[in-house]
Short mmCIF file of C-alpha atoms in Angstrom, two decimals:
data_model
loop_
_atom_site.label_atom_id
_atom_site.label_comp_id
_atom_site.label_asym_id
_atom_site.label_seq_id
_atom_site.Cartn_x
_atom_site.Cartn_y
_atom_site.Cartn_z
CA MET A 1 -18.47 -21.46 105.66
CA HIS A 2 -21.21 -21.00 108.46
CA ILE A 3 -24.17 -23.44 106.94
CA TRP A 4 -20.75 -25.71 106.85
CA ASN A 5 -19.93 -25.19 110.00
CA ILE A 6 -24.11 -26.09 111.07
CA ALA A 7 -23.68 -29.65 109.29
CA LEU A 8 -20.58 -30.41 111.03
CA SER A 9 -21.61 -29.81 114.83
CA VAL A 10 -24.93 -31.46 114.12
CA VAL A 11 -22.67 -34.36 112.84
CA ARG A 12 -20.35 -34.57 115.99
CA ALA A 13 -23.56 -34.40 118.38
CA GLU A 14 -25.37 -36.91 116.38
CA GLU A 15 -21.11 -38.97 116.56
CA GLU A 16 -21.42 -38.23 120.49
CA ALA A 17 -24.92 -39.15 120.71
CA GLY A 18 -24.57 -42.51 118.91
CA ALA A 19 -21.29 -43.40 121.00
CA GLU A 20 -23.41 -43.54 123.72
CA GLU A 21 -26.97 -45.42 122.71
CA SER A 22 -28.96 -46.55 120.34
CA THR A 23 -32.23 -45.80 121.09
CA PHE A 24 -34.48 -42.91 122.22
CA LEU A 25 -33.93 -42.20 126.01
CA GLY A 26 -33.47 -46.13 127.14
CA THR A 27 -37.08 -46.99 125.12
CA PRO A 28 -37.05 -49.69 122.77
CA PHE A 29 -37.25 -47.24 120.18
CA HIS A 30 -34.53 -47.16 117.37
CA ARG A 31 -32.69 -43.46 117.17
CA PRO A 32 -31.59 -43.56 113.58
CA GLY A 33 -28.55 -42.36 112.80
CA LEU A 34 -27.83 -39.65 110.45
CA ALA A 35 -26.38 -42.25 108.02
CA PRO A 36 -28.68 -45.32 106.99
CA GLU A 37 -27.49 -48.71 109.15
CA GLU A 38 -25.77 -51.50 107.20
CA LEU A 39 -27.39 -55.14 107.20
CA PHE A 40 -24.43 -56.61 105.70
CA SER A 41 -21.69 -56.70 103.07
CA ILE A 42 -20.39 -58.06 100.35
CA GLY A 43 -16.53 -57.56 100.04
CA PRO A 44 -16.48 -53.76 99.91
CA ILE A 45 -20.22 -53.41 98.92
CA HIS A 46 -22.39 -52.39 102.07
CA VAL A 47 -26.07 -53.32 101.53
CA THR A 48 -28.39 -50.80 104.01
CA ASN A 49 -31.57 -51.05 105.40
CA SER A 50 -32.91 -47.91 103.32
CA MET A 51 -31.42 -49.90 100.68
CA PHE A 52 -33.89 -52.63 101.31
CA THR A 53 -36.53 -50.39 102.15
CA THR A 54 -36.38 -48.75 98.41
CA LEU A 55 -36.22 -51.99 96.66
CA LEU A 56 -39.35 -53.19 98.54
CA VAL A 57 -41.33 -49.46 98.02
CA VAL A 58 -40.02 -49.50 94.21
CA LEU A 59 -41.02 -53.56 93.80
CA PHE A 60 -44.81 -52.49 95.07
CA VAL A 61 -45.41 -49.56 93.61
CA SER A 62 -44.38 -51.30 89.98
CA LEU A 63 -46.78 -54.07 91.32
CA LEU A 64 -49.06 -51.72 92.01
CA ALA A 65 -48.74 -49.80 88.31
CA ILE A 66 -48.75 -52.97 86.91
CA TRP A 67 -51.85 -54.45 88.61
CA LEU A 68 -53.46 -51.02 88.17
CA THR A 69 -53.04 -50.64 84.25
CA ARG A 70 -54.20 -53.71 83.48
CA ARG A 71 -57.29 -54.53 80.96
CA MET A 72 -57.98 -50.17 81.03
CA GLN A 73 -60.27 -49.60 78.66
CA LEU A 74 -62.12 -46.26 77.63
CA ILE A 75 -64.83 -45.78 79.68
CA PRO A 76 -62.88 -46.43 82.90
CA SER A 77 -64.16 -47.84 85.79
CA GLY A 78 -63.46 -48.62 89.64
CA LYS A 79 -59.37 -48.70 89.97
CA GLN A 80 -58.22 -47.18 86.66
CA ASN A 81 -60.40 -44.12 87.53
CA PHE A 82 -58.26 -44.01 91.16
CA LEU A 83 -54.68 -43.92 88.84
CA GLU A 84 -56.54 -42.09 85.76
CA VAL A 85 -57.31 -39.01 88.69
CA ILE A 86 -53.36 -38.59 89.78
CA VAL A 87 -51.74 -39.05 86.53
CA GLU A 88 -54.38 -36.70 84.80
CA GLY A 89 -53.75 -34.26 87.81
CA LEU A 90 -49.63 -34.63 87.43
CA LEU A 91 -50.76 -34.50 83.52
CA GLY A 92 -52.34 -30.95 83.96
CA LEU A 93 -49.51 -29.55 86.33
CA VAL A 94 -47.23 -30.89 84.40
CA GLU A 95 -48.58 -29.46 80.74
CA SER A 96 -49.41 -26.26 82.57
CA ALA A 97 -45.90 -25.28 83.43
CA ALA A 98 -43.50 -26.63 80.64
CA GLY A 99 -46.21 -27.16 77.68
CA HIS A 100 -47.55 -29.92 75.99
CA ARG A 101 -44.78 -30.96 74.20
CA VAL A 102 -42.20 -30.99 76.50
CA GLY A 103 -44.74 -31.91 79.57
CA ARG A 104 -45.32 -34.98 77.77
CA ILE A 105 -42.02 -36.31 77.74
CA ILE A 106 -41.21 -35.09 81.39
CA LEU A 107 -44.36 -36.19 83.29
CA PRO A 108 -42.97 -39.97 83.19
CA LEU A 109 -40.26 -38.52 85.16
CA ILE A 110 -41.92 -35.90 87.51
CA GLY A 111 -44.92 -38.15 88.16
CA THR A 112 -42.04 -40.76 89.30
CA LEU A 113 -40.23 -38.42 91.30
CA PHE A 114 -43.59 -37.17 92.74
CA VAL A 115 -45.79 -40.67 93.51
CA TYR A 116 -42.29 -42.72 94.92
CA ILE A 117 -41.47 -40.17 97.15
CA VAL A 118 -45.21 -40.33 98.62
CA ALA A 119 -45.15 -44.02 98.81
CA ALA A 120 -41.93 -44.45 100.02
CA ASN A 121 -42.55 -41.37 103.08
CA TRP A 122 -45.64 -43.19 103.81
CA PHE A 123 -44.09 -46.50 103.63
CA ALA A 124 -42.03 -45.38 106.66
CA LEU A 125 -45.16 -44.52 108.72
CA LEU A 126 -46.34 -47.90 108.76
CA PRO A 127 -45.88 -50.08 112.15
CA GLY A 128 -42.30 -52.55 111.58
CA VAL A 129 -40.04 -49.49 109.63
CA GLY A 130 -38.12 -49.08 112.61
CA THR A 131 -39.05 -51.23 115.29
CA ILE A 132 -38.50 -54.49 112.96
CA LEU A 133 -34.43 -55.49 113.90
CA TYR A 134 -32.25 -57.34 111.99
CA HIS A 135 -29.68 -59.59 113.65
CA GLY A 136 -26.73 -59.11 112.11
CA GLU A 137 -23.46 -57.79 113.26
CA HIS A 138 -25.46 -55.01 115.34
CA ASP A 139 -29.06 -55.40 115.96
CA VAL A 140 -30.24 -52.84 113.49
CA PRO A 141 -33.18 -51.90 112.06
CA LEU A 142 -34.09 -53.85 109.08
CA LEU A 143 -36.27 -51.12 107.26
CA ARG A 144 -35.53 -47.33 107.13
CA ALA A 145 -37.58 -44.68 105.71
CA PRO A 146 -35.64 -44.36 102.29
CA ASN A 147 -35.69 -40.43 101.68
CA SER A 148 -33.96 -40.81 105.33
CA ASP A 149 -30.35 -42.04 103.40
CA TYR A 150 -29.34 -39.41 101.10
CA ASN A 151 -28.30 -41.31 99.03
CA MET A 152 -31.40 -41.35 97.42
CA THR A 153 -32.27 -37.81 97.92
CA PHE A 154 -29.25 -37.57 96.49
CA ALA A 155 -29.49 -39.40 93.84
CA MET A 156 -32.95 -37.96 93.39
CA ALA A 157 -31.60 -34.29 93.13
CA LEU A 158 -28.94 -35.02 90.91
CA LEU A 159 -31.04 -36.83 88.15
CA THR A 160 -33.56 -34.39 88.00
CA ILE A 161 -30.37 -31.42 87.30
CA VAL A 162 -28.50 -33.47 85.06
CA ILE A 163 -31.95 -33.73 82.64
CA VAL A 164 -32.48 -30.45 83.56
CA GLN A 165 -29.11 -29.71 81.77
CA VAL A 166 -29.93 -32.44 79.41
CA ALA A 167 -33.34 -30.51 78.60
CA GLY A 168 -31.68 -27.15 77.94
CA PHE A 169 -29.39 -28.40 75.87
CA ALA A 170 -31.86 -30.19 74.10
CA ALA A 171 -34.06 -26.93 73.79
CA HIS A 172 -31.16 -24.49 73.09
CA GLY A 173 -28.12 -26.01 71.55
CA PHE A 174 -24.84 -26.61 72.42
CA GLY A 175 -23.77 -23.14 71.97
CA GLY A 176 -26.48 -21.65 74.00
CA HIS A 177 -26.78 -23.84 76.59
CA LEU A 178 -23.49 -23.16 77.50
CA LYS A 179 -23.88 -19.79 77.66
CA GLU A 180 -25.84 -19.39 79.80
CA TYR A 181 -22.82 -20.42 82.57
CA ARG A 182 -20.83 -17.64 80.95
CA ASN A 183 -21.84 -16.21 84.47
CA PRO A 184 -20.62 -18.38 87.18
CA PHE A 185 -23.87 -17.95 89.70
CA ASN A 186 -25.28 -20.01 87.00
CA ILE A 187 -22.86 -22.20 87.82
CA ILE A 188 -23.39 -22.46 91.53
CA ASP A 189 -26.68 -21.59 90.90
CA GLU A 190 -27.10 -25.24 89.43
CA PHE A 191 -25.10 -26.61 92.36
CA ALA A 192 -27.53 -25.37 94.75
CA ARG A 193 -30.63 -26.43 93.13
CA LEU A 194 -28.66 -30.17 93.75
CA LEU A 195 -28.11 -29.25 97.73
CA SER A 196 -31.37 -27.75 98.24
CA LEU A 197 -33.19 -30.60 96.37
CA SER A 198 -31.22 -33.20 98.06
CA VAL A 199 -31.03 -31.83 101.38
CA ARG A 200 -34.51 -30.31 101.85
CA LEU A 201 -36.36 -34.21 101.37
CA PHE A 202 -33.64 -35.15 103.18
CA ALA A 203 -33.42 -33.79 106.16
CA ASN A 204 -37.75 -33.20 106.23
CA VAL A 205 -38.11 -36.98 106.29
CA PHE A 206 -35.12 -37.46 108.81
CA ALA A 207 -36.21 -35.11 111.02
CA GLY A 208 -39.82 -36.44 110.76
CA GLU A 209 -38.33 -39.72 111.72
CA VAL A 210 -37.00 -38.53 114.76
CA LEU A 211 -39.85 -36.21 115.98
CA VAL A 212 -41.73 -39.15 115.70
CA GLY A 213 -39.28 -41.69 117.39
CA VAL A 214 -39.54 -38.99 120.39
CA MET A 215 -42.93 -38.85 120.59
CA LEU A 216 -43.18 -42.63 120.60
CA ALA A 217 -40.50 -42.81 122.94
CA LEU A 218 -42.64 -40.35 124.97
CA SER A 219 -45.49 -41.82 125.08
CA PHE A 220 -44.01 -44.94 126.10
CA LEU A 221 -42.66 -43.48 128.71
CA ALA A 222 -45.69 -42.13 129.97
CA LEU A 223 -47.80 -44.97 129.31
CA GLU A 224 -48.84 -46.09 132.90
CA TYR A 225 -49.28 -42.57 133.69
CA PHE A 226 -51.34 -40.60 131.05
CA LEU A 227 -53.41 -44.11 129.14
CA PHE A 228 -54.94 -41.27 126.36
CA PHE A 229 -51.94 -38.93 125.63
CA ALA A 230 -49.54 -42.39 124.77
CA PHE A 231 -51.21 -42.96 122.30
CA ALA A 232 -52.61 -39.49 121.27
CA VAL A 233 -49.97 -37.87 120.62
CA PRO A 234 -47.68 -40.38 118.54
CA ALA A 235 -51.03 -40.43 116.50
CA MET A 236 -51.13 -36.60 115.87
CA PHE A 237 -47.60 -36.56 114.46
CA LEU A 238 -48.45 -39.94 112.61
CA ALA A 239 -51.06 -37.52 110.95
CA LEU A 240 -48.64 -34.65 110.67
CA GLU A 241 -46.22 -37.35 109.22
CA VAL A 242 -48.78 -37.70 106.56
CA PHE A 243 -49.49 -34.78 105.37
CA PHE A 244 -45.99 -33.51 104.97
CA GLY A 245 -44.65 -36.80 103.48
CA ALA A 246 -47.14 -35.64 100.72
CA ILE A 247 -46.14 -31.87 100.92
CA GLN A 248 -42.66 -33.27 100.41
CA ALA A 249 -43.18 -35.01 98.11
CA LEU A 250 -45.08 -31.88 95.86
CA VAL A 251 -43.09 -29.81 96.42
CA PHE A 252 -40.11 -31.98 95.00
CA ALA A 253 -41.70 -32.96 91.66
CA LEU A 254 -43.04 -29.36 91.35
CA LEU A 255 -39.51 -27.94 91.81
CA SER A 256 -38.23 -30.34 89.69
CA LEU A 257 -40.96 -29.47 86.85
CA ILE A 258 -40.34 -25.49 87.27
CA TYR A 259 -35.99 -26.33 86.99
CA ILE A 260 -36.86 -28.28 83.64
CA SER A 261 -39.49 -25.63 82.52
CA LEU A 262 -36.99 -23.23 82.62
CA ALA A 263 -34.04 -24.88 81.52
CA VAL A 264 -36.36 -25.54 77.82
CA GLY A 265 -38.26 -21.68 78.29
CA GLY A 266 -36.05 -18.95 79.78
CA HIS A 267 -32.65 -18.01 78.39
CA GLY A 268 -32.45 -14.35 77.26
CA GLU A 269 -32.92 -11.76 79.55
CA GLY A 270 -36.83 -11.00 79.19
CA HIS A 271 -37.01 -15.04 80.54
CA ASP A 272 -34.65 -13.85 83.27
CA VAL A 273 -37.54 -11.86 84.79
CA GLU A 274 -39.46 -14.69 84.82
CA HIS A 275 -37.00 -17.22 85.88
CA ASP A 276 -36.66 -15.87 88.68
CA ALA A 277 -39.99 -14.89 89.75
CA SER A 278 -41.14 -18.36 89.11
CA VAL A 279 -37.84 -20.15 91.32
CA ALA A 280 -38.49 -17.34 94.08
CA HIS A 281 -42.24 -18.73 93.99
CA ALA A 282 -41.07 -22.13 94.44
CA ASP A 283 -38.59 -21.36 96.88
CA ASP A 284 -41.37 -19.05 98.81
CA GLN A 285 -43.39 -22.62 99.02
CA ALA A 286 -41.36 -24.67 100.08
CA ALA A 287 -39.63 -21.79 102.20
CA PRO A 288 -42.12 -22.49 105.51
CA LEU A 289 -41.91 -25.98 105.15
CA THR A 290 -38.13 -26.03 105.29
CA GLN A 291 -37.71 -24.23 108.21
CA GLU A 292 -40.64 -25.87 110.20
CA SER A 293 -38.33 -29.00 109.86
CA ALA A 294 -35.42 -27.02 110.91
CA ALA A 295 -37.43 -25.93 113.61
CA ARG A 296 -38.32 -29.61 114.24
CA SER A 297 -34.51 -31.30 113.98
CA MET B 1 -16.10 -32.96 103.55
CA GLY B 2 -14.96 -36.59 104.05
CA GLU B 3 -16.15 -36.46 107.75
CA LEU B 4 -19.61 -35.22 106.90
CA THR B 5 -20.20 -37.41 103.62
CA GLY B 6 -19.06 -40.10 105.91
CA ALA B 7 -21.06 -39.45 108.79
CA LEU B 8 -24.55 -39.20 106.07
CA GLY B 9 -23.54 -42.46 104.44
CA ILE B 10 -22.75 -41.34 101.29
CA GLU B 11 -21.25 -43.75 99.75
CA TRP B 12 -20.94 -44.90 95.16
CA PHE B 13 -22.33 -48.01 95.56
CA ALA B 14 -25.84 -46.66 97.74
CA LEU B 15 -25.68 -43.74 95.40
CA LEU B 16 -26.09 -46.39 92.47
CA TRP B 17 -28.37 -48.35 94.19
CA GLN B 18 -30.50 -45.99 94.72
CA LEU B 19 -30.57 -44.35 91.63
CA ALA B 20 -31.21 -47.20 89.30
CA ALA B 21 -34.23 -48.87 91.87
CA PHE B 22 -34.86 -45.11 91.01
CA LEU B 23 -34.47 -45.65 87.08
CA LEU B 24 -36.05 -49.05 87.91
CA LEU B 25 -39.50 -47.80 89.02
CA LEU B 26 -39.27 -45.12 86.29
CA PHE B 27 -38.80 -47.03 83.69
CA VAL B 28 -42.11 -49.32 84.78
CA LEU B 29 -44.26 -46.58 85.33
CA ARG B 30 -43.57 -45.11 82.17
CA LYS B 31 -44.11 -48.18 80.54
CA TYR B 32 -46.97 -49.02 82.67
CA ALA B 33 -48.70 -46.07 84.38
CA PHE B 34 -47.93 -42.78 82.73
CA GLY B 35 -47.37 -44.09 79.08
CA PRO B 36 -50.98 -46.06 79.01
CA VAL B 37 -53.37 -43.83 80.70
CA THR B 38 -52.01 -40.60 78.60
CA ARG B 39 -52.48 -42.75 75.57
CA ILE B 40 -55.81 -44.18 77.05
CA LEU B 41 -56.83 -40.36 77.69
CA ASP B 42 -55.48 -38.76 74.48
CA GLU B 43 -57.79 -41.34 72.99
CA ARG B 44 -60.46 -40.64 75.29
CA ALA B 45 -59.79 -36.39 74.30
CA ASN B 46 -59.61 -37.76 70.73
CA ARG B 47 -62.87 -40.03 71.37
CA ILE B 48 -64.87 -37.66 72.83
CA ARG B 49 -63.58 -34.60 70.34
CA SER B 50 -64.85 -36.92 67.08
CA SER B 51 -68.36 -37.68 68.80
CA ILE B 52 -68.45 -34.21 69.31
CA GLU B 53 -67.72 -33.24 65.98
CA THR B 54 -70.13 -36.57 64.64
CA ALA B 55 -73.11 -34.86 66.47
CA GLU B 56 -72.96 -31.32 65.16
CA ARG B 57 -72.07 -32.35 61.65
CA VAL B 58 -75.22 -34.76 62.15
CA GLN B 59 -77.22 -32.75 63.41
CA ARG B 60 -76.17 -29.58 60.56
CA GLU B 61 -77.05 -31.83 57.98
CA MET B 62 -80.42 -32.81 59.90
CA GLN B 63 -81.82 -29.52 60.05
CA GLU B 64 -80.38 -29.28 56.17
CA THR B 65 -82.60 -31.70 55.17
CA GLU B 66 -85.77 -30.76 57.43
CA GLN B 67 -84.98 -27.06 55.48
CA ARG B 68 -84.55 -29.13 52.33
CA SER B 69 -88.25 -31.56 53.02
CA ARG B 70 -89.56 -28.28 53.77
CA GLN B 71 -88.80 -26.33 51.12
CA LEU B 72 -89.48 -29.19 48.81
CA LEU B 73 -92.80 -29.24 50.48
CA GLU B 74 -93.42 -26.13 49.59
CA ASP B 75 -92.51 -26.12 46.38
CA SER B 76 -94.56 -28.62 45.71
CA ARG B 77 -97.68 -26.66 47.51
CA ARG B 78 -96.52 -24.12 44.82
CA GLN B 79 -96.58 -26.28 41.80
CA GLY B 80 -100.01 -28.31 42.56
CA GLN B 81 -101.54 -25.12 43.53
CA GLN B 82 -99.96 -23.81 39.99
CA ILE B 83 -100.69 -26.41 37.48
CA VAL B 84 -104.41 -26.06 40.05
CA GLN B 85 -104.22 -22.36 38.40
CA GLN B 86 -103.27 -23.07 35.05
CA ALA B 87 -105.64 -26.27 34.65
CA GLN B 88 -107.93 -24.04 35.78
CA GLN B 89 -107.36 -21.22 33.32
CA ALA B 90 -107.03 -24.01 30.76
CA ALA B 91 -109.99 -25.28 31.28
CA ASP B 92 -112.53 -21.77 30.97
CA ARG B 93 -110.22 -21.17 27.98
CA ILE B 94 -110.80 -23.78 26.40
CA GLN B 95 -114.84 -23.58 27.62
CA VAL B 96 -114.89 -19.74 26.18
CA THR B 97 -113.07 -21.27 22.65
CA ALA B 98 -116.06 -23.74 22.84
CA GLN B 99 -118.47 -21.11 23.00
CA GLU B 100 -117.15 -18.95 20.23
CA GLN B 101 -116.69 -22.06 18.12
CA ALA B 102 -120.22 -22.82 18.99
CA LYS B 103 -121.40 -19.46 18.27
CA ILE B 104 -119.35 -19.20 14.91
CA GLN B 105 -120.68 -22.07 13.56
CA ALA B 106 -124.06 -21.48 14.62
CA ASN B 107 -123.94 -18.22 13.19
CA GLU B 108 -122.42 -20.19 10.09
CA ILE B 109 -125.37 -22.44 9.97
CA VAL B 110 -127.94 -19.31 10.15
CA ALA B 111 -126.20 -17.59 7.50
CA ARG B 112 -125.91 -20.62 5.12
CA SER B 113 -129.31 -21.39 5.57
CA GLN B 114 -130.24 -17.66 5.25
CA VAL B 115 -128.65 -18.10 1.76
CA ASP B 116 -130.62 -21.35 1.10
CA ILE B 117 -133.57 -19.62 2.07
CA ASP B 118 -132.63 -16.32 -0.04
CA ARG B 119 -131.83 -18.88 -2.92
CA ALA B 120 -134.97 -20.66 -2.45
CA LYS B 121 -136.52 -17.65 -1.92
CA ASN B 122 -135.37 -16.35 -4.99
CA ASP B 123 -136.57 -19.29 -7.32
CA ALA B 124 -139.65 -19.81 -5.89
CA MET B 125 -139.91 -16.09 -7.30
CA GLU B 126 -138.26 -16.95 -10.76
CA ASP B 127 -140.99 -19.66 -11.59
CA LEU B 128 -143.55 -17.50 -10.13
CA ARG B 129 -142.18 -14.37 -11.84
CA HIS B 130 -142.20 -17.20 -15.34
CA GLN B 131 -145.64 -18.43 -14.68
CA VAL B 132 -147.15 -15.29 -13.70
CA ALA B 133 -145.37 -14.13 -17.65
CA ASP B 134 -147.17 -16.95 -19.12
CA LEU B 135 -149.79 -17.06 -17.48
CA ALA B 136 -150.60 -13.85 -18.30
CA ILE B 137 -149.30 -13.97 -21.74
CA ALA B 138 -151.70 -16.69 -21.98
CA ALA B 139 -154.52 -14.07 -20.69
CA ALA B 140 -153.69 -11.43 -22.71
CA SER B 141 -154.05 -14.18 -25.54
CA ARG B 142 -156.73 -15.01 -25.10
CA VAL B 143 -158.03 -11.41 -24.39
CA VAL B 144 -156.47 -9.25 -27.59
CA ARG B 145 -156.93 -12.91 -29.40
CA ARG B 146 -154.60 -11.29 -31.90
CA GLU B 147 -151.40 -11.44 -32.65
CA LEU B 148 -148.62 -9.07 -31.49
CA ASP B 149 -145.11 -7.90 -32.74
CA PRO B 150 -142.64 -9.49 -30.14
CA LYS B 151 -142.01 -5.87 -29.23
CA THR B 152 -145.05 -4.56 -28.26
CA HIS B 153 -145.76 -7.88 -26.31
CA VAL B 154 -143.48 -8.18 -24.01
CA GLN B 155 -143.79 -3.86 -23.60
CA LEU B 156 -146.88 -4.96 -22.42
CA ILE B 157 -146.04 -7.80 -19.56
CA ASN B 158 -143.81 -5.35 -18.37
CA ASP B 159 -146.60 -2.83 -18.08
CA VAL B 160 -148.89 -5.07 -16.14
CA LEU B 161 -146.45 -6.39 -14.32
CA ALA B 162 -145.21 -2.99 -13.29
CA GLU B 163 -149.33 -2.50 -13.01
CA THR B 164 -149.12 -5.20 -10.79
CA GLY B 165 -146.64 -3.74 -7.92
CA ARG B 166 -143.18 -5.03 -7.75
CA VAL B 167 -142.59 -8.48 -6.78
CA PRO B 168 -139.40 -9.35 -3.74
CA GLY B 169 -137.41 -10.89 -6.56
CA ALA B 170 -137.35 -7.74 -8.21
CA ASP B 171 -134.21 -7.25 -5.96
CA SER B 172 -132.18 -10.07 -8.07
CA PRO B 173 -129.56 -9.62 -10.32
CA ASN B 174 -131.17 -9.45 -13.64
CA GLY B 175 -133.10 -6.61 -11.81
CA GLY B 176 -136.47 -8.09 -11.48
CA ARG B 177 -136.59 -7.88 -16.21
CA PRO B 178 -138.81 -10.50 -18.02
CA VAL B 179 -136.56 -13.15 -18.77
CA ALA B 180 -136.40 -13.03 -22.79
#
């Protein structure tokens, strides 16, 4: 309940601030709201800027993948090497956690999670995202970081948890996996995973957006006094965001991988220890980052 | 709850849209990136494994072949030596045999000639004895000028012969007795 209240207070503060102004400190930099901004609506369907950006990123990554895999050869060269390094790295990671057979099956999911989150996070750092305005009913940014839309991160987390359940049922049979939920804490666990996965990514990216926006606004205000700092400070924070964008992608993909591996491998007493150990380990990795993002926001 | 979802902008359509976009990307990457690349990685791994296996097999075969050829060479050398040795032995044996045969033949020839010589000598001795006997008889008859009875005659001859000494022909089978 405590967390609930914090969330609500953040939302209320957001709403109060949003009512007054939609830019940072009176500068031209748009201050993103928690919710994605609506571009236009067709009947009951609201098309938002994050949907549009998502589509762009998906198209870009798809075309890149198709271009990279054209005329693949057994002896790789150039662009094929680049792709193979990525896929081989992910394959090694996935197979080391989930084993050869399951690893091969879930590689596309884990790999797509990683690639998409990295691409979306980095795309959001390009100039123009959040600053190019769409002149509709209101002036709203045309582009918004896809992962700063809770719908996006929740969709991915939901997909992961569904896959986790499917993997559990496939590995242990219907009854075998259902037995897991005789313990109500395991049900809570699944919901906690769903929320932690989605909120972690959303909060990090949203906080990053706000942080970079604030820094840009401050540097804009400082432009006439400290020219060097005006460019150096936002550049540093952008560089940090490049790093965090990749880290968050890795965390999301790694946690999904661990959840699936646990659902496939770990049932019963002996596995529970291992289960808890790996989850604790994974959360340890994620914890400093979430704390940091919490501190930032 | 409604307040929170509203503030976060959670909507069914947006959720489904983002999910669909992600699934589209998943499909595309699976079909164009992860599928082909893992396939090509596996194929390359298999190719490398089979190449290494082939190389090892070829090397092993080469070693075997080399060993076999070395063995063969060794065998043939040994056989050659054996053949030469056998030939040498055969030659030696033939030589020995030939020498022995030659010796035997020579001995035979010598023995045969000895026999011939003996026979010729005997014949000659016989002839000589006959002639000596005739001569003695003739001489005796001239000296005595009378007829002796044959028994005394022979006795007389034999006495003469005994007196004139033994002749080598006395060893002949007839014991040197006069041929009547």
